[in-house]
mmCIF file of C-alpha atoms in Angstrom:
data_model
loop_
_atom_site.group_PDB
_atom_site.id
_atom_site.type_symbol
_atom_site.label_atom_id
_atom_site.label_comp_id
_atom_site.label_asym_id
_atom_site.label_seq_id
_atom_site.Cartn_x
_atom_site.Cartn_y
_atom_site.Cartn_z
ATOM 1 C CA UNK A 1 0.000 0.000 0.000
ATOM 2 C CA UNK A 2 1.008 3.513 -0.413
ATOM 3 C CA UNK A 3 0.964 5.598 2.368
ATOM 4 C CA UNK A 4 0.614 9.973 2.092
ATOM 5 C CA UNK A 5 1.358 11.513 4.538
ATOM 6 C CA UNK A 6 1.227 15.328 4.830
ATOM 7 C CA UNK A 7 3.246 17.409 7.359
ATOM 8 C CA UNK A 8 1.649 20.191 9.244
ATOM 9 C CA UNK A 9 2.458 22.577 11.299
ATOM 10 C CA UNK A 10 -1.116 24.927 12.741
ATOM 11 C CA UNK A 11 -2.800 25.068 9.334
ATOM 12 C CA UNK A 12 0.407 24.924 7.259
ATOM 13 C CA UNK A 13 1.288 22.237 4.831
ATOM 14 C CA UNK A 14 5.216 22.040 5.750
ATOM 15 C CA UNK A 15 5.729 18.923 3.405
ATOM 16 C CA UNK A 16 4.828 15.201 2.479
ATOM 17 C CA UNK A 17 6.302 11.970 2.885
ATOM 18 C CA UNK A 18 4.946 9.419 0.038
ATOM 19 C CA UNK A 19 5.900 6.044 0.753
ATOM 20 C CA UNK A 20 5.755 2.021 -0.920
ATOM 21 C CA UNK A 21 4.266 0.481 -3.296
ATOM 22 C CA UNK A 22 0.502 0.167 -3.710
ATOM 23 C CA UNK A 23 -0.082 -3.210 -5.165
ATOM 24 C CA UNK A 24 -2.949 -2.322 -7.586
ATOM 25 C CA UNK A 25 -0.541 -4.148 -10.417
ATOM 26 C CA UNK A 26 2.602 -5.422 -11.245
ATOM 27 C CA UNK A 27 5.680 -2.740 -11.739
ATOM 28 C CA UNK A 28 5.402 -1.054 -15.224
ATOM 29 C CA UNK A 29 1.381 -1.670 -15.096
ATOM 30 C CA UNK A 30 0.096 -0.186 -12.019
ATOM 31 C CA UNK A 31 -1.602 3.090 -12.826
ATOM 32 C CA UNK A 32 -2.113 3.875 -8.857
ATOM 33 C CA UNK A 33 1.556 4.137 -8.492
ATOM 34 C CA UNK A 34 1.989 6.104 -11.877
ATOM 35 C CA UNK A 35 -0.613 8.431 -10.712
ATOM 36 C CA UNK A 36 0.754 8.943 -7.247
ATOM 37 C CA UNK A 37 4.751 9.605 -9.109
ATOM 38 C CA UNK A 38 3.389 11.948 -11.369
ATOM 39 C CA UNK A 39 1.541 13.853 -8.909
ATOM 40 C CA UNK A 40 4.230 14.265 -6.850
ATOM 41 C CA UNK A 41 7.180 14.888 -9.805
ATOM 42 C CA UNK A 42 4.834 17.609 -10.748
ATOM 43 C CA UNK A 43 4.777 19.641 -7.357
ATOM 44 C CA UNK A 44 8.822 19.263 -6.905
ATOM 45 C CA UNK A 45 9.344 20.884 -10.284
ATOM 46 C CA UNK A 46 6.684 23.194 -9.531
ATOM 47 C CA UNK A 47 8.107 24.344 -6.517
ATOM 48 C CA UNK A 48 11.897 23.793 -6.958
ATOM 49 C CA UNK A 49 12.420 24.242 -10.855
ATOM 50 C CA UNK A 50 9.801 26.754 -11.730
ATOM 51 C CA UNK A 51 9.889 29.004 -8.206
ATOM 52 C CA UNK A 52 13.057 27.898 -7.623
ATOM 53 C CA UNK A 53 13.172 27.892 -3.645
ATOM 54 C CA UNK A 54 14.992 24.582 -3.339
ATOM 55 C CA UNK A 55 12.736 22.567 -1.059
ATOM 56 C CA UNK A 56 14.436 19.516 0.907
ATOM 57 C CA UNK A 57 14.063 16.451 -1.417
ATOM 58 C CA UNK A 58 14.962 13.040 0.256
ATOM 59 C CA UNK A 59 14.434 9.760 -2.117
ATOM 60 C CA UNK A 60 14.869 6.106 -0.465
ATOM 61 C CA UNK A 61 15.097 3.377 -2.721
ATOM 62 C CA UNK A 62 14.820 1.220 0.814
ATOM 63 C CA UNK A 63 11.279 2.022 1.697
ATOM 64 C CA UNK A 64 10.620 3.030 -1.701
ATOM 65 C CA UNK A 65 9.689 7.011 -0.212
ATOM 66 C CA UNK A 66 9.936 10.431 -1.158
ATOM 67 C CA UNK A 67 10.106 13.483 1.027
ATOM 68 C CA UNK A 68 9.643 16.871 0.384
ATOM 69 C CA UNK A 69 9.753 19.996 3.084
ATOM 70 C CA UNK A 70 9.058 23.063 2.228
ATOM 71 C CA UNK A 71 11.780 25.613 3.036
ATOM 72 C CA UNK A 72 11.121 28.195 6.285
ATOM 73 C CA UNK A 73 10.347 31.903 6.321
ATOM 74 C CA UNK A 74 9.285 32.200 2.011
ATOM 75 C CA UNK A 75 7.988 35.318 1.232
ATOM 76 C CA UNK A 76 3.754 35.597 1.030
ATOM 77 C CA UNK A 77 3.389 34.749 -2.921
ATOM 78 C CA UNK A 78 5.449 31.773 -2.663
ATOM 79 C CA UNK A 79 3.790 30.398 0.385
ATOM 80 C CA UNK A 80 0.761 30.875 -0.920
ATOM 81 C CA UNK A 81 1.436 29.002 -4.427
ATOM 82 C CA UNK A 82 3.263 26.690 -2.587
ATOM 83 C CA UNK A 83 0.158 25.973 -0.298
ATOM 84 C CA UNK A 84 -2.576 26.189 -3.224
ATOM 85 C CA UNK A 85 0.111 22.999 -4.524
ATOM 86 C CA UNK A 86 0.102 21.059 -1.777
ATOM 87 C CA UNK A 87 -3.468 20.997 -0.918
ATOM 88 C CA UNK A 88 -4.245 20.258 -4.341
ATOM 89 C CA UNK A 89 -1.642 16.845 -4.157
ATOM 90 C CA UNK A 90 -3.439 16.191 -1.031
ATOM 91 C CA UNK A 91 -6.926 16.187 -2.136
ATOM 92 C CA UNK A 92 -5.289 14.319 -5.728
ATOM 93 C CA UNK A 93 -4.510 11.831 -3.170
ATOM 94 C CA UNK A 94 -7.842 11.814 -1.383
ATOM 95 C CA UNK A 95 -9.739 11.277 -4.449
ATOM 96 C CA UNK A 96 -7.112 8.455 -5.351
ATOM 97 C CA UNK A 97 -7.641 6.426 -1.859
ATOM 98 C CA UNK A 98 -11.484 7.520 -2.154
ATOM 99 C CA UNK A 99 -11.458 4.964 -5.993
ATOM 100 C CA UNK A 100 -8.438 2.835 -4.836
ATOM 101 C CA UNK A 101 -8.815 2.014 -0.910
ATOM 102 C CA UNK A 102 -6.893 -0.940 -0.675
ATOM 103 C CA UNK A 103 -3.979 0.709 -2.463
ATOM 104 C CA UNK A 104 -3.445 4.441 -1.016
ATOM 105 C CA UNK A 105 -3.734 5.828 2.407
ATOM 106 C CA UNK A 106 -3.676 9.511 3.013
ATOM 107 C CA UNK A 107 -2.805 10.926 6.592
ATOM 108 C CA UNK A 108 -2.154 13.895 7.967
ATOM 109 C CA UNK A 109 0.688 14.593 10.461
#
């Protein structure tokens, strides 16, 4: 199963950790797991190529997990795109374990 799990701090979205392997299908076929990569490929460019404020990016091929934190003290436009992007991968993920229970989990932390 693949577990979401979204870092808060008060009513801020600080970061995710998306971890494992949800099972729908074997590697290569399993659109739950291409879903869930793209989403989250999408908001690191977003927020480290295109606004360039070089969030924390940890990959572990161990546990098969990706982290992203958001970097401290960014000025109001940038937290608030940055926040607009995160809620959106966390409802994309909601909707996902919504169609695909048995295969995504999505917690907040």
């Amino acid at each position: 199963m693949t577990t979401a799990e979204f870092h808060t701090e008060g009513r801020r979205i600080t970061g995710f950790t998306v971890r494992g392997h949800s099972g729908y299908a074997p590697e290569g076929e399993d659109i739950v797991c291409a879903a869930v990569t793209s989403a989250v490929r999408l908001v690191e460019c977003a927020v480290n190529d295109v606004l360039g404020l070089e969030a924390s990016v940890k990959v572990r091929q161990k546990d098969a997990s990706i982290t992203l934190k958001l970097p401290a003290n960014l000025g109001q436009t940038h937290e608030s795109t940055c926040q607009t992007l995160l809620a959106a991968l966390m409802v994309h993920f909601v909707q996902l374990a919504e169609e695909y229970p048995d295969h995504i989990t999505v917690l907040e932390v």
